Amino acid sequence: MIQTPRLLLRAPAPSDLPALHTIFSNPEAMRYWSHETHDDIARTERVLDNMIASHADTGLEFVVERDGAVIGKAGLWRIAELGYILHPDHWGQGLAREALGAVIEAAWQTRADIDRITAEIDPRNTVSARLLTHLGFHETGRRPRTLHLYGEWCDSTDFALPRPQATAAKEDPVF
């Protein structure tokens, strides 16, 4: 569990299904996601089951709560690919940056085996590209026609954030 000034990031639980389905069935939230809007709750249940398994394996897959309500998810899966989604009612308030900053810090602190964190986005999602850049990610490449969603082919832009290098303590030279 991670507490930030406005958010609680915690392990996903079966009771999160209705709130997550509200997000995954929202066309605006899912516009640039890697699969189409969930038209039935069973599909969301499979995603939630995978989130629960991922958290059990890595400790870095979280449900995002604000004021006691589930508003999204953020975390690492396929160590170490960053994934995140918030309900549109919570966009534009810096909450994704707050949640992802906490996830990234937790990853560096708890997983010495991670040398970089990656992210893949639809290049049309300029808000997400700005967010990743603000968090220190850099673009590593673009791939055409990676996903077929909503009747059209979508491209992917890949990003990476290398593990920060530990700075050695600077000592005065000894003469």
XYZ file of C-alpha atoms in Angstrom, residues 36-137:
102
model
C -11.663 -2.096 -26.530
C -14.300 -0.970 -24.052
C -15.587 -3.793 -21.858
C -19.142 -4.618 -22.844
C -19.639 -7.191 -20.090
C -18.468 -7.434 -16.509
C -16.927 -10.882 -17.101
C -14.229 -9.233 -19.226
C -13.438 -6.779 -16.434
C -13.365 -9.675 -13.993
C -10.633 -11.353 -16.078
C -8.616 -8.116 -16.058
C -9.077 -7.819 -12.302
C -7.993 -11.448 -11.811
C -4.819 -10.660 -13.790
C -4.238 -7.526 -11.703
C -4.563 -9.547 -8.495
C -2.132 -12.165 -9.802
C 0.293 -9.470 -10.957
C 0.235 -7.766 -7.564
C 0.826 -11.105 -5.825
C 3.835 -11.670 -8.088
C 5.366 -8.187 -8.139
C 3.736 -6.130 -5.395
C 3.484 -3.295 -7.905
C -0.016 -3.497 -9.426
C -2.395 -1.131 -7.667
C -5.960 0.082 -7.559
C -6.035 3.860 -7.170
C -8.433 5.297 -4.589
C -9.342 8.902 -3.927
C -11.479 9.749 -0.907
C -12.304 6.049 -0.481
C -13.534 5.508 -4.060
C -11.716 3.503 -6.741
C -10.866 5.880 -9.587
C -8.394 3.783 -11.601
C -5.367 1.545 -11.667
C -1.642 2.094 -11.892
C 1.260 -0.266 -11.718
C 3.815 -2.463 -13.350
C 3.015 -5.640 -15.160
C 5.226 -7.833 -17.300
C 8.014 -6.452 -15.181
C 8.503 -3.702 -15.877
C 5.853 -2.138 -18.117
C 3.906 0.770 -16.684
C 0.146 0.664 -17.092
C -2.400 3.194 -15.900
C -5.948 4.367 -16.382
C -8.150 6.807 -14.487
C -11.846 7.511 -14.840
C -12.247 10.705 -16.917
C -13.904 12.476 -13.971
C -10.424 12.576 -12.419
C -8.394 13.743 -15.416
C -6.527 17.032 -15.512
C -5.849 17.215 -11.767
C -2.323 15.784 -11.621
C -3.574 12.521 -10.110
C -2.013 10.260 -12.737
C 1.347 11.967 -12.215
C 0.974 11.558 -8.443
C 0.054 7.866 -8.716
C 2.706 6.998 -11.293
C 5.424 8.867 -9.421
C 4.631 6.739 -6.373
C 4.614 3.502 -8.394
C 7.951 4.335 -10.015
C 9.556 5.192 -6.671
C 8.245 1.947 -5.170
C 9.632 -0.008 -8.111
C 13.107 1.455 -7.666
C 13.008 0.839 -3.903
C 11.666 -2.723 -3.948
C 12.899 -4.288 -7.177
C 16.653 -4.237 -7.655
C 16.145 -6.466 -10.709
C 14.506 -3.649 -12.672
C 16.980 -1.597 -14.682
C 14.341 0.345 -16.610
C 10.601 0.847 -16.735
C 8.866 0.891 -20.095
C 5.529 2.201 -21.343
C 3.640 1.847 -24.605
C 1.046 4.382 -25.714
C -0.992 5.285 -28.748
C 0.876 8.249 -30.295
C -2.426 10.137 -30.617
C -2.584 10.214 -26.809
C -0.538 13.386 -26.468
C -1.589 13.919 -22.844
C -0.098 10.549 -21.884
C 3.070 11.325 -23.861
C 3.464 14.606 -21.936
C 2.863 12.797 -18.645
C 5.531 10.191 -19.357
C 7.989 12.855 -20.482
C 7.319 14.847 -17.303
C 8.099 11.699 -15.290
C 11.486 11.405 -17.030
C 10.647 8.841 -19.713
